[in-house]
mmCIF file of C-alpha atoms in Angstrom:
data_model
loop_
_atom_site.group_PDB
_atom_site.id
_atom_site.type_symbol
_atom_site.label_atom_id
_atom_site.label_comp_id
_atom_site.label_asym_id
_atom_site.label_seq_id
_atom_site.Cartn_x
_atom_site.Cartn_y
_atom_site.Cartn_z
ATOM 1 C CA UNK A 692 121.227 143.702 122.552
ATOM 2 C CA UNK A 693 119.669 141.905 125.498
ATOM 3 C CA UNK A 694 116.244 142.343 123.956
ATOM 4 C CA UNK A 695 117.488 140.773 120.743
ATOM 5 C CA UNK A 696 118.984 137.887 122.697
ATOM 6 C CA UNK A 697 115.738 137.279 124.575
ATOM 7 C CA UNK A 698 113.822 137.329 121.312
ATOM 8 C CA UNK A 699 116.286 134.879 119.801
ATOM 9 C CA UNK A 700 116.064 132.483 122.727
ATOM 10 C CA UNK A 701 112.272 132.636 122.748
ATOM 11 C CA UNK A 702 112.263 132.080 118.996
ATOM 12 C CA UNK A 703 114.770 129.259 118.824
ATOM 13 C CA UNK A 704 115.272 127.804 122.268
ATOM 14 C CA UNK A 705 111.987 127.287 124.011
ATOM 15 C CA UNK A 706 110.470 124.640 121.775
ATOM 16 C CA UNK A 707 107.263 126.595 121.167
ATOM 17 C CA UNK A 708 105.595 126.145 117.779
ATOM 18 C CA UNK A 709 104.589 129.576 116.507
ATOM 19 C CA UNK A 710 101.712 129.188 113.991
ATOM 20 C CA UNK A 711 102.787 130.428 110.581
ATOM 21 C CA UNK A 712 106.402 130.818 111.673
ATOM 22 C CA UNK A 713 109.281 128.573 110.638
ATOM 23 C CA UNK A 714 111.872 127.008 112.890
ATOM 24 C CA UNK A 715 112.309 123.689 114.658
ATOM 25 C CA UNK A 716 113.459 124.617 118.177
ATOM 26 C CA UNK A 717 114.622 122.131 120.760
ATOM 27 C CA UNK A 718 114.081 121.926 124.533
ATOM 28 C CA UNK A 719 114.266 125.353 126.143
ATOM 29 C CA UNK A 720 116.693 126.595 128.797
ATOM 30 C CA UNK A 721 115.698 127.326 132.348
ATOM 31 C CA UNK A 722 115.808 130.784 133.972
ATOM 32 C CA UNK A 723 119.358 130.299 135.287
ATOM 33 C CA UNK A 724 120.620 129.257 131.862
ATOM 34 C CA UNK A 725 118.890 132.273 130.330
ATOM 35 C CA UNK A 726 120.519 134.655 132.827
ATOM 36 C CA UNK A 727 123.971 133.164 132.272
ATOM 37 C CA UNK A 728 123.463 133.355 128.545
ATOM 38 C CA UNK A 729 122.610 137.072 128.697
ATOM 39 C CA UNK A 730 125.601 137.804 130.951
ATOM 40 C CA UNK A 731 128.026 135.977 128.688
ATOM 41 C CA UNK A 732 126.549 137.109 125.403
ATOM 42 C CA UNK A 733 127.966 140.611 125.328
ATOM 43 C CA UNK A 734 128.607 142.058 121.892
ATOM 44 C CA UNK A 735 127.921 138.747 120.138
ATOM 45 C CA UNK A 736 124.180 139.434 120.137
ATOM 46 C CA UNK A 737 124.498 141.710 117.131
ATOM 47 C CA UNK A 738 125.370 138.717 114.945
ATOM 48 C CA UNK A 739 122.425 136.518 116.009
ATOM 49 C CA UNK A 740 119.333 136.281 113.857
ATOM 50 C CA UNK A 741 116.197 137.965 115.179
ATOM 51 C CA UNK A 742 114.066 135.092 113.856
ATOM 52 C CA UNK A 743 112.727 137.072 110.897
ATOM 53 C CA UNK A 744 115.238 135.857 108.320
ATOM 54 C CA UNK A 745 112.935 133.117 107.069
ATOM 55 C CA UNK A 746 110.347 133.921 104.439
ATOM 56 C CA UNK A 747 107.098 132.275 103.439
ATOM 57 C CA UNK A 748 107.165 131.304 99.759
ATOM 58 C CA UNK A 749 103.564 131.693 98.651
ATOM 59 C CA UNK A 750 104.189 130.159 95.236
ATOM 60 C CA UNK A 751 105.025 126.868 96.987
ATOM 61 C CA UNK A 752 102.363 127.130 99.719
ATOM 62 C CA UNK A 753 98.729 126.063 99.977
ATOM 63 C CA UNK A 754 96.828 128.402 102.314
ATOM 64 C CA UNK A 755 93.202 129.248 103.009
ATOM 65 C CA UNK A 756 91.167 130.793 101.535
ATOM 66 C CA UNK A 757 91.712 128.439 98.640
ATOM 67 C CA UNK A 758 91.131 129.579 95.090
ATOM 68 C CA UNK A 759 89.437 127.402 92.502
ATOM 69 C CA UNK A 760 87.116 125.473 94.836
ATOM 70 C CA UNK A 761 85.328 122.749 92.868
ATOM 71 C CA UNK A 762 87.823 122.755 89.990
ATOM 72 C CA UNK A 763 90.755 120.445 89.267
ATOM 73 C CA UNK A 764 93.362 123.015 90.282
ATOM 74 C CA UNK A 765 93.974 125.945 92.608
ATOM 75 C CA UNK A 766 96.506 128.745 92.631
ATOM 76 C CA UNK A 767 99.958 127.147 92.055
ATOM 77 C CA UNK A 768 98.585 123.640 92.672
ATOM 78 C CA UNK A 769 97.110 120.800 90.586
ATOM 79 C CA UNK A 770 95.275 117.793 91.954
ATOM 80 C CA UNK A 771 93.986 114.522 90.575
ATOM 81 C CA UNK A 772 92.266 111.258 91.418
ATOM 82 C CA UNK A 773 89.746 111.299 94.259
ATOM 83 C CA UNK A 774 90.973 114.683 95.547
ATOM 84 C CA UNK A 775 88.306 117.306 96.247
ATOM 85 C CA UNK A 776 88.742 120.907 97.357
ATOM 86 C CA UNK A 777 86.359 122.487 99.861
ATOM 87 C CA UNK A 778 86.460 125.859 101.596
ATOM 88 C CA UNK A 779 87.980 124.290 104.755
ATOM 89 C CA UNK A 780 90.253 121.490 103.570
ATOM 90 C CA UNK A 781 91.578 119.544 100.632
ATOM 91 C CA UNK A 782 90.538 115.886 100.866
ATOM 92 C CA UNK A 783 92.958 113.495 99.157
ATOM 93 C CA UNK A 784 90.730 110.465 99.750
ATOM 94 C CA UNK A 785 87.301 109.998 101.308
ATOM 95 C CA UNK A 786 86.655 107.230 103.818
ATOM 96 C CA UNK A 787 85.985 104.770 101.007
ATOM 97 C CA UNK A 788 87.823 101.734 99.645
ATOM 98 C CA UNK A 789 90.259 101.797 96.698
ATOM 99 C CA UNK A 790 90.705 105.568 96.380
ATOM 100 C CA UNK A 791 93.817 107.511 95.395
ATOM 101 C CA UNK A 792 94.365 111.234 95.298
ATOM 102 C CA UNK A 793 97.205 113.732 95.178
ATOM 103 C CA UNK A 794 98.055 117.420 94.996
ATOM 104 C CA UNK A 795 101.166 118.857 93.373
ATOM 105 C CA UNK A 796 102.781 122.271 93.226
ATOM 106 C CA UNK A 797 102.915 123.795 89.734
ATOM 107 C CA UNK A 798 106.389 125.219 90.172
ATOM 108 C CA UNK A 799 109.726 123.504 90.822
ATOM 109 C CA UNK A 800 111.482 124.645 93.994
ATOM 110 C CA UNK A 801 114.998 126.055 93.633
ATOM 111 C CA UNK A 802 115.646 126.740 97.308
ATOM 112 C CA UNK A 803 118.711 125.044 98.806
ATOM 113 C CA UNK A 804 117.432 125.360 102.373
ATOM 114 C CA UNK A 805 113.757 125.143 103.230
ATOM 115 C CA UNK A 806 111.172 124.164 105.793
ATOM 116 C CA UNK A 807 107.675 122.834 105.089
ATOM 117 C CA UNK A 808 104.846 122.981 107.639
ATOM 118 C CA UNK A 809 101.887 120.706 106.934
ATOM 119 C CA UNK A 810 98.543 121.011 108.691
ATOM 120 C CA UNK A 811 96.728 117.726 108.118
ATOM 121 C CA UNK A 812 93.998 115.494 109.483
ATOM 122 C CA UNK A 813 93.578 111.703 109.211
ATOM 123 C CA UNK A 814 90.229 110.453 110.471
ATOM 124 C CA UNK A 815 87.531 107.910 109.794
ATOM 125 C CA UNK A 816 85.012 105.438 111.150
ATOM 126 C CA UNK A 817 87.424 102.491 111.242
ATOM 127 C CA UNK A 818 88.420 101.128 114.654
ATOM 128 C CA UNK A 819 91.891 100.010 115.723
ATOM 129 C CA UNK A 820 93.882 98.503 112.819
ATOM 130 C CA UNK A 821 90.819 98.699 110.564
ATOM 131 C CA UNK A 822 91.786 101.828 108.658
ATOM 132 C CA UNK A 823 94.365 102.874 106.094
ATOM 133 C CA UNK A 824 96.568 103.508 104.387
ATOM 134 C CA UNK A 825 98.011 106.969 105.098
ATOM 135 C CA UNK A 826 99.538 110.105 103.582
ATOM 136 C CA UNK A 827 102.814 110.627 101.723
ATOM 137 C CA UNK A 828 104.575 113.993 101.443
ATOM 138 C CA UNK A 829 106.845 114.377 98.437
ATOM 139 C CA UNK A 830 109.765 116.403 97.104
ATOM 140 C CA UNK A 831 110.425 114.663 93.788
ATOM 141 C CA UNK A 832 111.549 115.113 90.197
ATOM 142 C CA UNK A 833 108.249 113.884 88.710
ATOM 143 C CA UNK A 834 104.769 115.130 89.571
ATOM 144 C CA UNK A 835 101.187 114.052 88.917
ATOM 145 C CA UNK A 836 102.112 110.410 88.259
ATOM 146 C CA UNK A 837 99.685 107.984 89.978
ATOM 147 C CA UNK A 838 101.096 104.797 91.431
ATOM 148 C CA UNK A 839 101.047 102.195 94.192
ATOM 149 C CA UNK A 840 102.932 104.161 96.867
ATOM 150 C CA UNK A 841 100.206 106.004 98.787
ATOM 151 C CA UNK A 842 98.664 107.034 95.483
ATOM 152 C CA UNK A 843 101.888 108.063 93.745
ATOM 153 C CA UNK A 844 104.600 106.437 91.637
ATOM 154 C CA UNK A 845 107.203 103.944 92.821
ATOM 155 C CA UNK A 846 110.940 104.196 91.996
ATOM 156 C CA UNK A 847 110.756 107.957 92.393
ATOM 157 C CA UNK A 848 113.630 110.442 92.438
ATOM 158 C CA UNK A 849 113.752 112.544 95.606
ATOM 159 C CA UNK A 850 112.386 112.571 99.141
ATOM 160 C CA UNK A 851 109.280 110.965 100.633
ATOM 161 C CA UNK A 852 107.841 111.177 104.143
ATOM 162 C CA UNK A 853 105.261 108.465 104.833
ATOM 163 C CA UNK A 854 102.544 108.844 107.472
ATOM 164 C CA UNK A 855 101.579 105.176 107.507
ATOM 165 C CA UNK A 856 98.495 104.253 109.526
ATOM 166 C CA UNK A 857 98.185 100.516 108.824
ATOM 167 C CA UNK A 858 100.733 97.709 109.525
ATOM 168 C CA UNK A 859 100.818 95.442 106.470
ATOM 169 C CA UNK A 860 103.637 93.366 107.985
ATOM 170 C CA UNK A 861 101.956 91.211 110.634
ATOM 171 C CA UNK A 862 105.324 90.283 112.164
ATOM 172 C CA UNK A 863 106.379 93.880 112.854
ATOM 173 C CA UNK A 864 106.886 95.098 116.400
ATOM 174 C CA UNK A 865 106.400 98.727 115.419
ATOM 175 C CA UNK A 866 103.532 100.709 116.853
ATOM 176 C CA UNK A 867 101.337 102.348 114.198
ATOM 177 C CA UNK A 868 100.673 105.016 112.955
ATOM 178 C CA UNK A 869 104.311 105.319 111.967
ATOM 179 C CA UNK A 870 106.228 108.114 110.212
ATOM 180 C CA UNK A 871 109.224 107.166 108.066
ATOM 181 C CA UNK A 872 111.585 108.802 105.582
ATOM 182 C CA UNK A 873 112.919 107.491 102.266
ATOM 183 C CA UNK A 874 115.401 109.049 99.811
ATOM 184 C CA UNK A 875 115.478 107.511 96.339
ATOM 185 C CA UNK A 876 117.459 107.947 93.119
ATOM 186 C CA UNK A 877 114.978 105.852 91.163
ATOM 187 C CA UNK A 878 116.660 102.524 91.895
ATOM 188 C CA UNK A 879 114.688 101.583 95.026
ATOM 189 C CA UNK A 880 111.181 100.195 95.248
ATOM 190 C CA UNK A 881 108.904 100.776 98.212
ATOM 191 C CA UNK A 882 107.782 97.419 99.657
ATOM 192 C CA UNK A 883 104.228 97.823 100.961
ATOM 193 C CA UNK A 884 104.156 94.310 102.383
ATOM 194 C CA UNK A 885 106.977 95.292 104.770
ATOM 195 C CA UNK A 886 105.753 98.870 105.274
ATOM 196 C CA UNK A 887 108.881 100.178 103.549
ATOM 197 C CA UNK A 888 111.181 98.737 106.199
ATOM 198 C CA UNK A 889 113.996 97.852 103.779
ATOM 199 C CA UNK A 890 114.311 101.386 102.392
ATOM 200 C CA UNK A 891 113.555 103.401 105.516
ATOM 201 C CA UNK A 892 116.231 105.795 106.738
ATOM 202 C CA UNK A 893 114.588 106.544 110.071
ATOM 203 C CA UNK A 894 111.154 106.676 111.653
ATOM 204 C CA UNK A 895 109.037 107.142 114.735
ATOM 205 C CA UNK A 896 105.654 106.188 116.131
ATOM 206 C CA UNK A 897 103.115 109.021 115.971
ATOM 207 C CA UNK A 898 99.557 108.967 117.300
ATOM 208 C CA UNK A 899 98.175 111.136 114.506
ATOM 209 C CA UNK A 900 94.780 109.592 113.662
ATOM 210 C CA UNK A 901 91.326 110.686 114.887
ATOM 211 C CA UNK A 902 92.643 113.516 117.019
ATOM 212 C CA UNK A 903 90.096 116.095 118.178
ATOM 213 C CA UNK A 904 92.517 118.962 117.649
ATOM 214 C CA UNK A 905 94.821 120.261 114.916
ATOM 215 C CA UNK A 906 97.779 118.089 113.885
ATOM 216 C CA UNK A 907 100.944 119.374 112.265
ATOM 217 C CA UNK A 908 104.148 118.030 110.753
ATOM 218 C CA UNK A 909 107.295 120.004 109.882
ATOM 219 C CA UNK A 910 110.050 118.961 107.479
ATOM 220 C CA UNK A 911 113.292 120.939 107.436
ATOM 221 C CA UNK A 912 116.171 120.474 104.995
ATOM 222 C CA UNK A 913 119.300 122.560 105.425
ATOM 223 C CA UNK A 914 122.940 121.867 104.548
ATOM 224 C CA UNK A 915 122.453 118.122 104.286
ATOM 225 C CA UNK A 916 120.460 117.774 107.487
ATOM 226 C CA UNK A 917 116.891 116.467 107.308
ATOM 227 C CA UNK A 918 114.642 116.966 110.330
ATOM 228 C CA UNK A 919 111.044 115.865 110.810
ATOM 229 C CA UNK A 920 109.024 117.037 113.811
ATOM 230 C CA UNK A 921 105.400 116.768 114.868
ATOM 231 C CA UNK A 922 102.853 118.688 116.898
ATOM 232 C CA UNK A 923 100.122 116.152 117.651
ATOM 233 C CA UNK A 924 99.326 116.811 121.321
ATOM 234 C CA UNK A 925 97.695 120.256 121.032
ATOM 235 C CA UNK A 926 100.562 121.711 123.101
ATOM 236 C CA UNK A 927 101.832 124.143 120.467
ATOM 237 C CA UNK A 928 105.236 122.429 120.700
ATOM 238 C CA UNK A 929 107.337 120.544 118.199
ATOM 239 C CA UNK A 930 108.349 117.006 119.119
ATOM 240 C CA UNK A 931 111.379 115.435 117.492
ATOM 241 C CA UNK A 932 110.711 112.473 115.212
ATOM 242 C CA UNK A 933 113.570 112.147 112.701
ATOM 243 C CA UNK A 934 116.978 113.808 112.442
ATOM 244 C CA UNK A 935 119.378 112.650 109.705
ATOM 245 C CA UNK A 936 122.602 114.144 108.355
ATOM 246 C CA UNK A 937 124.374 113.454 105.085
ATOM 247 C CA UNK A 938 121.254 113.838 102.947
ATOM 248 C CA UNK A 939 121.761 115.260 99.440
ATOM 249 C CA UNK A 940 118.749 116.641 97.589
ATOM 250 C CA UNK A 941 118.807 118.629 94.356
ATOM 251 C CA UNK A 942 116.924 121.819 93.612
ATOM 252 C CA UNK A 943 114.281 122.013 90.915
ATOM 253 C CA UNK A 944 112.017 119.258 92.302
ATOM 254 C CA UNK A 945 108.301 119.507 93.113
ATOM 255 C CA UNK A 946 106.430 119.415 96.403
ATOM 256 C CA UNK A 947 103.316 117.287 96.670
ATOM 257 C CA UNK A 948 101.095 115.153 98.871
ATOM 258 C CA UNK A 949 99.175 111.984 98.128
ATOM 259 C CA UNK A 950 97.099 109.349 99.875
ATOM 260 C CA UNK A 951 95.582 105.992 99.094
ATOM 261 C CA UNK A 952 93.092 103.512 100.492
ATOM 262 C CA UNK A 953 92.704 99.786 99.812
ATOM 263 C CA UNK A 954 90.413 97.329 101.521
ATOM 264 C CA UNK A 955 90.560 99.692 104.497
ATOM 265 C CA UNK A 956 90.030 103.423 104.320
ATOM 266 C CA UNK A 957 90.188 106.836 105.997
ATOM 267 C CA UNK A 958 89.632 110.490 105.224
ATOM 268 C CA UNK A 959 93.022 112.022 104.411
ATOM 269 C CA UNK A 960 92.847 115.825 104.558
ATOM 270 C CA UNK A 961 95.385 118.576 103.928
ATOM 271 C CA UNK A 962 94.449 121.920 105.495
ATOM 272 C CA UNK A 963 97.608 123.829 104.587
ATOM 273 C CA UNK A 964 101.163 123.419 103.310
ATOM 274 C CA UNK A 965 103.497 126.334 104.046
ATOM 275 C CA UNK A 966 107.022 126.488 102.632
ATOM 276 C CA UNK A 967 109.602 128.782 104.223
ATOM 277 C CA UNK A 968 112.951 129.760 102.802
ATOM 278 C CA UNK A 969 115.777 129.431 105.333
ATOM 279 C CA UNK A 970 118.483 132.080 105.030
ATOM 280 C CA UNK A 971 121.650 130.004 105.355
ATOM 281 C CA UNK A 972 125.157 130.990 104.330
ATOM 282 C CA UNK A 973 126.986 128.559 102.059
ATOM 283 C CA UNK A 974 130.679 128.310 101.242
ATOM 284 C CA UNK A 975 131.922 129.520 97.838
ATOM 285 C CA UNK A 976 132.427 125.890 96.796
ATOM 286 C CA UNK A 977 128.824 125.073 97.686
ATOM 287 C CA UNK A 978 127.571 128.114 95.795
ATOM 288 C CA UNK A 979 129.436 126.988 92.678
ATOM 289 C CA UNK A 980 127.719 123.593 92.640
ATOM 290 C CA UNK A 981 124.966 123.066 90.086
ATOM 291 C CA UNK A 982 122.336 121.975 92.615
ATOM 292 C CA UNK A 983 119.951 120.865 89.871
ATOM 293 C CA UNK A 984 122.406 118.118 88.878
ATOM 294 C CA UNK A 985 122.776 116.558 92.333
ATOM 295 C CA UNK A 986 121.644 112.945 92.622
ATOM 296 C CA UNK A 987 119.347 112.250 95.598
ATOM 297 C CA UNK A 988 121.408 110.253 98.065
ATOM 298 C CA UNK A 989 122.409 109.696 101.675
ATOM 299 C CA UNK A 990 126.057 109.421 102.699
ATOM 300 C CA UNK A 991 125.339 106.494 104.963
ATOM 301 C CA UNK A 992 122.459 104.154 104.135
ATOM 302 C CA UNK A 993 121.668 101.206 106.408
ATOM 303 C CA UNK A 994 121.737 97.758 104.943
ATOM 304 C CA UNK A 995 118.295 96.112 104.803
ATOM 305 C CA UNK A 996 119.712 93.287 106.932
ATOM 306 C CA UNK A 997 120.184 95.801 109.746
ATOM 307 C CA UNK A 998 116.603 97.030 109.721
ATOM 308 C CA UNK A 999 115.552 94.948 112.707
ATOM 309 C CA UNK A 1000 112.551 96.186 114.633
ATOM 310 C CA UNK A 1001 112.629 96.772 118.340
ATOM 311 C CA UNK A 1002 109.564 97.204 120.600
ATOM 312 C CA UNK A 1003 109.915 101.016 120.658
ATOM 313 C CA UNK A 1004 109.215 101.276 116.948
ATOM 314 C CA UNK A 1005 112.748 102.312 116.038
ATOM 315 C CA UNK A 1006 115.525 100.385 114.380
ATOM 316 C CA UNK A 1007 118.391 99.027 116.359
ATOM 317 C CA UNK A 1008 121.856 100.198 115.471
ATOM 318 C CA UNK A 1009 122.851 99.784 111.853
ATOM 319 C CA UNK A 1010 126.332 99.095 110.428
ATOM 320 C CA UNK A 1011 129.291 100.492 112.309
ATOM 321 C CA UNK A 1012 130.226 104.064 111.481
ATOM 322 C CA UNK A 1013 133.840 105.295 111.527
ATOM 323 C CA UNK A 1014 133.511 106.632 115.064
ATOM 324 C CA UNK A 1015 132.035 103.382 116.340
ATOM 325 C CA UNK A 1016 134.847 101.369 114.745
ATOM 326 C CA UNK A 1017 137.410 103.747 116.288
ATOM 327 C CA UNK A 1018 135.838 103.467 119.745
ATOM 328 C CA UNK A 1019 135.662 99.681 119.527
ATOM 329 C CA UNK A 1020 139.319 99.477 118.480
ATOM 330 C CA UNK A 1021 140.301 101.888 121.266
ATOM 331 C CA UNK A 1022 138.414 99.816 123.859
ATOM 332 C CA UNK A 1023 140.006 96.638 122.528
ATOM 333 C CA UNK A 1024 143.467 98.220 122.697
ATOM 334 C CA UNK A 1025 142.895 99.414 126.256
ATOM 335 C CA UNK A 1026 141.668 95.960 127.192
ATOM 336 C CA UNK A 1027 144.824 94.378 125.765
ATOM 337 C CA UNK A 1028 147.036 96.857 127.642
ATOM 338 C CA UNK A 1029 145.206 96.211 130.910
ATOM 339 C CA UNK A 1030 145.500 92.451 130.422
ATOM 340 C CA UNK A 1031 149.200 92.820 129.607
ATOM 341 C CA UNK A 1032 149.867 94.919 132.716
ATOM 342 C CA UNK A 1033 147.930 92.537 134.948
ATOM 343 C CA UNK A 1034 149.723 89.586 133.391
ATOM 344 C CA UNK A 1035 153.119 91.215 133.924
ATOM 345 C CA UNK A 1036 152.347 91.968 137.576
ATOM 346 C CA UNK A 1037 151.162 88.418 138.197
ATOM 347 C CA UNK A 1038 154.215 86.982 136.420
ATOM 348 C CA UNK A 1039 156.583 89.191 138.454
ATOM 349 C CA UNK A 1040 154.985 88.156 141.751
ATOM 350 C CA UNK A 1041 155.279 84.499 140.806
ATOM 351 C CA UNK A 1042 158.949 85.010 139.963
ATOM 352 C CA UNK A 1043 159.581 86.674 143.343
ATOM 353 C CA UNK A 1044 157.713 83.867 145.130
ATOM 354 C CA UNK A 1045 159.786 81.204 143.327
ATOM 355 C CA UNK A 1046 163.045 82.956 144.341
ATOM 356 C CA UNK A 1047 162.147 82.567 148.030
ATOM 357 C CA UNK A 1048 162.337 78.786 147.696
ATOM 358 C CA UNK A 1049 165.917 78.835 146.377
#
């Protein structure tokens, strides 16, 4: 049992990124924490996953060696536009102006819980702020539809993760490159002039361009929680970027990636895309839901008026959630009680002082 526990902690708790293995671990425990954990674990270890419950889904993955080099498609994947396939990478756009390219999985994905690992590279001859525009990763209802959003269509249905390398909004205080997330039911339009600020759910600054080592991004969706993490420092560790709850995504959508260039350009390369199935238990009510009929949505979406930049590249607090309202009301109530008590004490002392003069 102890061996299983150690394996589980190494797998999930130490924050190491194991190549080809799923999982988005957080900061790891120290030796004392590990010892205490083993002492307290006891018989519970039998119920903990050994880290092998996740499975690579090859029909939704793009892995070397690629098949169909030089054609317009490869095994399970189609591509269009400026995209070219070599033996080492798939280039969505070359470092040339006004190019658009994309790659899309043939098959819709019917997994409720999944994790995508993307090995990518963005590089070019352009100096600081003289390159663009970036890569978009997609999980959407429609596929192979060119458009203005990083080479793909606007007003999409589903999920998009944008790896934006150029600040179109000159007034922004964000630091680019910048990774952001958008969920759309077809009613929202991505505003390039504002770098998608009005429809962004969350984001982070990420130094992902012209790195001399491998760069990775992981997207996990499980039970309404969407997590995006990066490995950009050649440390074999995941770094947290985005973590959102209350996200609803249907099954039966398609995975894809696209990129576009305008007056500025870059090479946008995809080396691999690996999709893992996460083995997660769902309640009977959840199992009875027709997941293909779910509308893409987020339980709590910030108002565009609250998307105010701060110097760290993140948004300041959005509208008040229920807990924030409760805490504010509680603080206000405590403040009133304190003021009332102080006022009563002061009033009583004044009354006693006045009695001395009679």
